[in-house]
Coordinates of C-alpha atoms and ligand atoms in Angstrom, one line a residue:
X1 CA -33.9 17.6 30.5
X2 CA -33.6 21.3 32.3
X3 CA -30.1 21.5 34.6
X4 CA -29.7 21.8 38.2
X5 CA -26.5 23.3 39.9
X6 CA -26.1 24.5 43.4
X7 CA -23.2 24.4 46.0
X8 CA -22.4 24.9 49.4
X9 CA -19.0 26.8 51.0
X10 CA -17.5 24.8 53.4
X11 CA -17.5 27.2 56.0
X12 CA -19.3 25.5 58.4
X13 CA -21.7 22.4 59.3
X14 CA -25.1 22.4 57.7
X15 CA -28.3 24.1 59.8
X16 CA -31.8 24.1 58.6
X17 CA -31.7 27.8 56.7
X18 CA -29.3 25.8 54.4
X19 CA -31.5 22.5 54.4
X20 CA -34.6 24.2 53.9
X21 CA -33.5 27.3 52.1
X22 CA -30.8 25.1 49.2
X23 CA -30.8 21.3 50.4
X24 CA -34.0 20.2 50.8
X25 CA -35.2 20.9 46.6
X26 CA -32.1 19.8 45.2
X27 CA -32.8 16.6 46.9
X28 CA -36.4 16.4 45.6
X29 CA -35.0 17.6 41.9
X30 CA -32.3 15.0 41.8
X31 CA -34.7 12.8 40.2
X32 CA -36.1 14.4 37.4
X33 CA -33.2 17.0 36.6
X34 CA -29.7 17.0 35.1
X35 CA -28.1 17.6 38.8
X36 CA -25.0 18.7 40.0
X37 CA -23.9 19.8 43.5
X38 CA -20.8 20.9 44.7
X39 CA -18.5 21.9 47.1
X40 CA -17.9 25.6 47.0
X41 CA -14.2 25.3 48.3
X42 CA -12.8 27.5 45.8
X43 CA -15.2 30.3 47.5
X44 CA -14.3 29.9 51.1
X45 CA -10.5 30.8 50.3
X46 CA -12.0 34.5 50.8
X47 CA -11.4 34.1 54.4
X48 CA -8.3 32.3 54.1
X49 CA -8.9 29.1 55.8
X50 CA -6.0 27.1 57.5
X51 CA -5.1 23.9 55.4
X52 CA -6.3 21.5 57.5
X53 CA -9.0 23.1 58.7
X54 CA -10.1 23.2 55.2
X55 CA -9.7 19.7 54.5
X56 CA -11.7 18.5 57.5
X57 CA -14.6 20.9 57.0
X58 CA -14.9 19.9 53.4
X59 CA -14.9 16.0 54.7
X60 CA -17.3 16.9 57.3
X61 CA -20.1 18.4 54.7
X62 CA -19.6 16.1 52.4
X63 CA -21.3 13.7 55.2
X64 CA -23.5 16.2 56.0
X65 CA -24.9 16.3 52.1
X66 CA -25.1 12.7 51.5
X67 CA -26.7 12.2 54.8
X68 CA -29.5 14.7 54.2
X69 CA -30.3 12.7 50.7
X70 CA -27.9 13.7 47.7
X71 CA -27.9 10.7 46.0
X72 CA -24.6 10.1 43.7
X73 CA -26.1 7.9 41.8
X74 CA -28.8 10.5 40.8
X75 CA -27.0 13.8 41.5
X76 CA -22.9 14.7 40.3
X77 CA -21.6 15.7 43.5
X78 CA -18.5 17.0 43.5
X79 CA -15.8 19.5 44.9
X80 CA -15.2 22.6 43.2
X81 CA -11.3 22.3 43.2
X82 CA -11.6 18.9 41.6
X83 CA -12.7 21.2 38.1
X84 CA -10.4 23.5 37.0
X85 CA -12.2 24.6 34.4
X86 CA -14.9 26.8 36.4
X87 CA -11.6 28.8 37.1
X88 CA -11.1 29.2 33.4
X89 CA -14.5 30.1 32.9
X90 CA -14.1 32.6 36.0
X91 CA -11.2 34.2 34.1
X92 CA -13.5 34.5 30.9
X93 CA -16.4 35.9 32.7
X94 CA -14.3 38.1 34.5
X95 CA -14.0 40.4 31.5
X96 CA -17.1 41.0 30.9
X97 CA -18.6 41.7 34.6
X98 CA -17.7 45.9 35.1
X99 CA -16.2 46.7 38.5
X100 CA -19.1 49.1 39.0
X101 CA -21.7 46.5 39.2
X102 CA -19.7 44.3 41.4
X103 CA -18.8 46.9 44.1
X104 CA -22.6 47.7 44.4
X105 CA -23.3 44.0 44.9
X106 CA -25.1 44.1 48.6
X107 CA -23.2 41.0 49.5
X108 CA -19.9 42.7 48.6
X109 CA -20.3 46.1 50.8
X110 CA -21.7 43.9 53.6
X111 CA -18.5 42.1 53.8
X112 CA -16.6 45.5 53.7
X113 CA -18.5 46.2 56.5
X114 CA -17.9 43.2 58.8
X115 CA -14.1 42.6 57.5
X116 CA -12.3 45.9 56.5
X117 CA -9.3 44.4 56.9
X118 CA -9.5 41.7 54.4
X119 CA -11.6 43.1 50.9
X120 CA -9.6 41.5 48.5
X121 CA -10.2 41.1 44.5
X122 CA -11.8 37.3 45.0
X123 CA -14.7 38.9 47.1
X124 CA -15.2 41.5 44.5
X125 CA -15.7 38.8 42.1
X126 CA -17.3 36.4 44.3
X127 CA -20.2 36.8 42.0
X128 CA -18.3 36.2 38.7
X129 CA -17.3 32.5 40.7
X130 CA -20.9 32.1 41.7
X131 CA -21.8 32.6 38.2
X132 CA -19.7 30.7 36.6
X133 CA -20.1 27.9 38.5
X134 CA -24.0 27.7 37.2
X135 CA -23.2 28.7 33.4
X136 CA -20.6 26.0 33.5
X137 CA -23.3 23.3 33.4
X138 CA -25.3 25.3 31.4
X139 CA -27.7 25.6 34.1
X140 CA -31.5 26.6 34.3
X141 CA -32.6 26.6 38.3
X142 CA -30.5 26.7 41.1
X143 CA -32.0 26.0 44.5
X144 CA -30.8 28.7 47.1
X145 CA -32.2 30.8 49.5
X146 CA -33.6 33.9 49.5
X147 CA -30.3 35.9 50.6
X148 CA -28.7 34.8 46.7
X149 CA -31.2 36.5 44.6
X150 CA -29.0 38.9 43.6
X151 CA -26.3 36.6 43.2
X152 CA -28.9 35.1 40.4
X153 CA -29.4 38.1 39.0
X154 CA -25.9 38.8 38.4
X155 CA -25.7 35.4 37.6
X156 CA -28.0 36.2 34.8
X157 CA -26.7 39.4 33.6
X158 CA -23.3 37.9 32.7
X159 CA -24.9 35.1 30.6
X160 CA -27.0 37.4 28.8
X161 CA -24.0 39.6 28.2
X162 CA -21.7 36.6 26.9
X163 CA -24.8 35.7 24.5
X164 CA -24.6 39.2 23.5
X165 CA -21.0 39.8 23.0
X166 CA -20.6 36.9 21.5
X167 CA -23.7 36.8 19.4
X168 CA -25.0 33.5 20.3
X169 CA -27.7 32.2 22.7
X170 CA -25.0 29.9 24.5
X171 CA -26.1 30.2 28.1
X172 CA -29.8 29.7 29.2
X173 CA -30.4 32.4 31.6
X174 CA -30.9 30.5 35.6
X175 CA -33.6 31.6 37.9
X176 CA -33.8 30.6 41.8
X177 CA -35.7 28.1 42.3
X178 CA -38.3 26.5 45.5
X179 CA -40.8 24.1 45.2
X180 CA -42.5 26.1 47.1
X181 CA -42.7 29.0 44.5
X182 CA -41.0 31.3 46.9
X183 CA -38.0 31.2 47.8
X184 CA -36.9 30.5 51.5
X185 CA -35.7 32.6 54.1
X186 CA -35.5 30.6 57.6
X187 CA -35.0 32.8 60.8
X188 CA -32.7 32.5 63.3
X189 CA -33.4 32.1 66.9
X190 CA -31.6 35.5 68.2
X191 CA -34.2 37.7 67.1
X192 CA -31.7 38.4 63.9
X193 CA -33.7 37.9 60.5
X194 CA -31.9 35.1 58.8
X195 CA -30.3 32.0 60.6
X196 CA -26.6 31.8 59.6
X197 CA -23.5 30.4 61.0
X198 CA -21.7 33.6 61.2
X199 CA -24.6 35.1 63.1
X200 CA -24.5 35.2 66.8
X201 CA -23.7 31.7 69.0
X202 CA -27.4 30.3 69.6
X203 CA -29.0 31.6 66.6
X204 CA -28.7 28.5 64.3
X205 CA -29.8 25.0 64.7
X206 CA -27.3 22.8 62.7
X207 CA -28.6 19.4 61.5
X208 CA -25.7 17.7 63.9
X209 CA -26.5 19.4 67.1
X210 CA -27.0 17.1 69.9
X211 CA -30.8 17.1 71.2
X212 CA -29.6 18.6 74.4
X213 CA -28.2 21.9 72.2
X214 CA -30.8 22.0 69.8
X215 CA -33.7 22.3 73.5
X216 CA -30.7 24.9 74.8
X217 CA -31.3 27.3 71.9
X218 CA -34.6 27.2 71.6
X219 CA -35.8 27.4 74.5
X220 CA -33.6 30.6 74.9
X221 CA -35.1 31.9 71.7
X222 CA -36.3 35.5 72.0
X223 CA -40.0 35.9 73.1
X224 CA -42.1 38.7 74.7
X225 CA -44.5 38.6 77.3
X226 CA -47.1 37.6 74.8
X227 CA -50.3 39.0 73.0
X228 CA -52.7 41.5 74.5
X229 CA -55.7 41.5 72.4
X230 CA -57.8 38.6 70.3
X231 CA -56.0 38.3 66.7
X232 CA -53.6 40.8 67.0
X233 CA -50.0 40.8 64.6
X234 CA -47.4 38.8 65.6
X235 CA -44.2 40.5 66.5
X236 CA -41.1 39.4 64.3
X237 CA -39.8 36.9 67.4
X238 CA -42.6 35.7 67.6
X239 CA -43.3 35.3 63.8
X240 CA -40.0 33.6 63.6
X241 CA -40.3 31.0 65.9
X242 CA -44.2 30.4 63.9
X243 CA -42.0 30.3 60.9
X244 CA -39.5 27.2 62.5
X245 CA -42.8 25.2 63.3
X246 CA -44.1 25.6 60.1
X247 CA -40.9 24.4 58.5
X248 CA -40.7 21.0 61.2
X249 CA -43.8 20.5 62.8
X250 CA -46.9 19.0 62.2
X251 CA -50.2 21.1 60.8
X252 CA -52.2 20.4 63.6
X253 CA -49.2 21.5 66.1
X254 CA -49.2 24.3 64.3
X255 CA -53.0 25.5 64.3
X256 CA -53.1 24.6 67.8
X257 CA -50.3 27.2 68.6
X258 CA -51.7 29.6 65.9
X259 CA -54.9 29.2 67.9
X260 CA -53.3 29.7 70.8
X261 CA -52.0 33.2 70.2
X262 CA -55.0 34.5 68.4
X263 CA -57.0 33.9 71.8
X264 CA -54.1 35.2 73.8
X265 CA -54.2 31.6 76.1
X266 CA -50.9 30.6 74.3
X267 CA -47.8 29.8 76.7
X268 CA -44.3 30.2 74.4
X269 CA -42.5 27.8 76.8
X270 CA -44.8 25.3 75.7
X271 CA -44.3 26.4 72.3
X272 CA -40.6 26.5 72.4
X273 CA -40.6 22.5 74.2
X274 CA -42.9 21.7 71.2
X275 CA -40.9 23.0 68.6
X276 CA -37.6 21.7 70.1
X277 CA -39.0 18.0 70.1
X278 CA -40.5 18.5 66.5
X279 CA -36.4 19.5 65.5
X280 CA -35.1 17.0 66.9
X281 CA -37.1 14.7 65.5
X282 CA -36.9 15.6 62.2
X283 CA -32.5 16.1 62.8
X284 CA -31.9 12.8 65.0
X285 CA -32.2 10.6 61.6
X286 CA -29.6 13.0 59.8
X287 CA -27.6 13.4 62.6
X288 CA -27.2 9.5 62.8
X289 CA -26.1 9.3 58.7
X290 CA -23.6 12.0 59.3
X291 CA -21.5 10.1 61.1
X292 CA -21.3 7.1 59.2
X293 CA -20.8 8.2 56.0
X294 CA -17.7 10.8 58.0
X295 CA -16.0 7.8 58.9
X296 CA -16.4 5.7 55.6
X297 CA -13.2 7.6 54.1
X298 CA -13.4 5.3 51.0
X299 CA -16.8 5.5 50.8
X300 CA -16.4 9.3 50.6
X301 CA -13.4 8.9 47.7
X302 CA -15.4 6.7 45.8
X303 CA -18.2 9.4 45.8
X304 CA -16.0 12.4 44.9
X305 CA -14.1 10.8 42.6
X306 CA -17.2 9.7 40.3
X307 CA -18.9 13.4 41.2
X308 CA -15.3 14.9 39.8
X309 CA -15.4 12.4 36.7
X310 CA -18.8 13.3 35.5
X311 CA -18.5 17.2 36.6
X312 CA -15.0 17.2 34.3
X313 CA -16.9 16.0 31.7
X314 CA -19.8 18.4 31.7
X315 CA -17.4 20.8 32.2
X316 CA -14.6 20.7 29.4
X317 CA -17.7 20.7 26.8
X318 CA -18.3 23.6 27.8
X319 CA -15.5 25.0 28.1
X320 CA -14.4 23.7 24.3
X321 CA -17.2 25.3 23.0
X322 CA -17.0 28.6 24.8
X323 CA -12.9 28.9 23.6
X324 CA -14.6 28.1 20.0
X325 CA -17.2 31.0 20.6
X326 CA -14.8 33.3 22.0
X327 CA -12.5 33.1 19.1
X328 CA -10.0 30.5 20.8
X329 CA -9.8 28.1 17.7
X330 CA -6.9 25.9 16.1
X331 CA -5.5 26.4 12.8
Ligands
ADP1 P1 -24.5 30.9 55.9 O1 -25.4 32.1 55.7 O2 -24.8 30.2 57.1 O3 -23.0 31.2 55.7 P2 -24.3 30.0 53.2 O4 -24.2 31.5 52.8 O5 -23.2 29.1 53.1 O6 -24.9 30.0 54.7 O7 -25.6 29.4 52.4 C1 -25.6 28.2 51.7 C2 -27.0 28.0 51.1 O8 -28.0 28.0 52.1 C3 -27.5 29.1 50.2 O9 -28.3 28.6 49.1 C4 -28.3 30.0 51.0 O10 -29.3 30.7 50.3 C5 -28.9 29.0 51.9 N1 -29.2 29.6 53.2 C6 -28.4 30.0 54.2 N2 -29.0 30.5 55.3 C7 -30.3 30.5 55.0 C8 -31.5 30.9 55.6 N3 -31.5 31.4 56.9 N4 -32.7 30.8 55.0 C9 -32.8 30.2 53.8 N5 -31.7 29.8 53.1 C10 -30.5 30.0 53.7
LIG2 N1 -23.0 32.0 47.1 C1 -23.6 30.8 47.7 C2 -23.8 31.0 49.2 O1 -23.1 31.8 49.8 C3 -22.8 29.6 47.4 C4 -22.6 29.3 46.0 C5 -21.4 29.4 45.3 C6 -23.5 28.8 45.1 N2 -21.6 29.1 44.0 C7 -22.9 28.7 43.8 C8 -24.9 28.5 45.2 C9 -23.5 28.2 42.7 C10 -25.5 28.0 44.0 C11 -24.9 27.9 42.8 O2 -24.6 30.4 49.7

């Protein structure tokens, strides 16, 4: 049976680029694949979070996971921290990833970008992390978005270069994966390409935002003043907020408004109404899980302390055989 792995940083709560771009296929793969998810809290200490605020965040999306459908009965899911051993593996792949090829990572210089003040070694080797926390389950797909192909390729050059150091064929070498056969990218609502929590305020939707914020930013969604001739191409905006519908709505919602603009009769307030009900339809019945399973603190123990069990155990395999391989051995 082929191995899932993909995790989360607890940065934030959940919005739909992360449910439809990561969430959304692991829960459909859960069934038929070795699965694990985790917490990528070992990650978010990039940006130094405060203690508590760490704690709480990582309690919050744990609710926010289970309530969009991780099963731990079906799936490992687990914290990061809980498994030492992806920092040994870290430590391992770490020699063999070349400064070089890390500083050119585009995730890397856009960091360097937005916080000069604070490029330190972990977000150089952010990748080397991301990597091993795949390899350590001996992974094969990883549901992301579109934004972590490189982080998969990476991912895959380190693997293939442990097999070759090492003469073995060890680690199978991961690929992205959607259902879809593409991978995601979901826009946000400012105009900006990619919906993200560190984008602008307004331009995500996150699963827990009360119907009353989620008709707030979209009905202030950027727009124009709408199409001039029959059939013409749809500006970005406007091919953004198409994109949102296609992702929520129903088919026939969405030929009506495709429809619509191709004769030039469509009305985007209308649209925007349509596609804020259609959100919050499909976010209410999250929304309501989230904060049940938040307050169930035993509940939420119970969970990570099974996810950490099973994720230990995958783990130190690997890990004993990779010391073996590497020359590690007992006399
Ligand atoms: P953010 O960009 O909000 O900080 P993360 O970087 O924590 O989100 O992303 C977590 C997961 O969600 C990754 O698999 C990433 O590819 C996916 N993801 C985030 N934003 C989007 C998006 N706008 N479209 C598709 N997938 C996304
Ligand atoms: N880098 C991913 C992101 O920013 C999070 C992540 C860390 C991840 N380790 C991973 C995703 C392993 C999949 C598999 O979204």
């Amino acid at each position: 049976m082929e191995t899932v792995v993909s995790g989360i940083r607890p940065t934030g709560n959940l919005h739909l680029g992360n449910y439809f771009g990561a969430m959304k296929n692991f829960v459909a793969m859960q069934q038929d694949f070795n699965s694990f998810f985790f917490i990528a809290d070992y990650h978010s200490l990039t940006t130094h979070p405060h203690p508590k605020d760490l704690h709480d965040t990582v309690r919050q999306v744990v609710a926010e996971y289970l309530a969009c459908g991780i099963d731990p009965e079906k799936s490992t899911l687990y914290l990061q921290s809980d498994v030492p051993e992806t920092a040994e593996l870290y430590l391992f792949m770490n020699m063999l990833a070349y400064v070089g090829e890390l500083e050119r990572s585009t995730s890397f210089k856009d960091k360097i970008r937005k916080h000069p003040d604070n490029v330190n070694a972990g977000l150089l080797t952010y990748p080397v992390l991301m990597a091993s926390d795949i390899i350590l389950h001996r992974a094969d797909k990883v549901p992301v978005g579109k934004d972590q192909t490189q982080h998969l390729e990476m991912t895959r050059d380190f693997a293939q270069r442990f097999n070759r150091v090492y003469e073995t064929e060890y680690f199978p070498l991961p690929t992205a994966f959607n259902f879809s056969q593409e991978l995601v990218k979901v826009p946000g609502l400012d105009g900006s390409g990619k919906m993200g929590k560190s984008e602008g305020e307004g331009n995500a939707i996150f699963l827990i935002d009360e119907p009353a914020a989620i008709r707030k930013k979209v009905m202030r969604a950027l727009t124009d003043s709408g199409p001039k001739e029959i059939n013409s191409q749809k500006p970005e905006v406007i091919q953004n907020i198409f994109l949102l519908m296609k992702l929520v709505s129903a088919d026939d919602t969405l030929k009506f408004f495709e429809n619509a603009f191709n004769n030039c009769t469509i009305r985007y307030g209308d649209m925007k109404k349509q596609l804020a009900e259609d959100i919050i339809h499909f976010t209410t019945p999250i929304r309501e899980k989230v904060n049940a399973y938040y307050s169930d603190a035993a509940y939420l123990h119970k969970v990570l302390a099974q996810g950490e069990e099973k994720a230990r155990a995958s783990a130190a395999k690997t890990i004993k055989e990779v010391r073996e391989i590497i020359g590690f051995r007992k006399f």
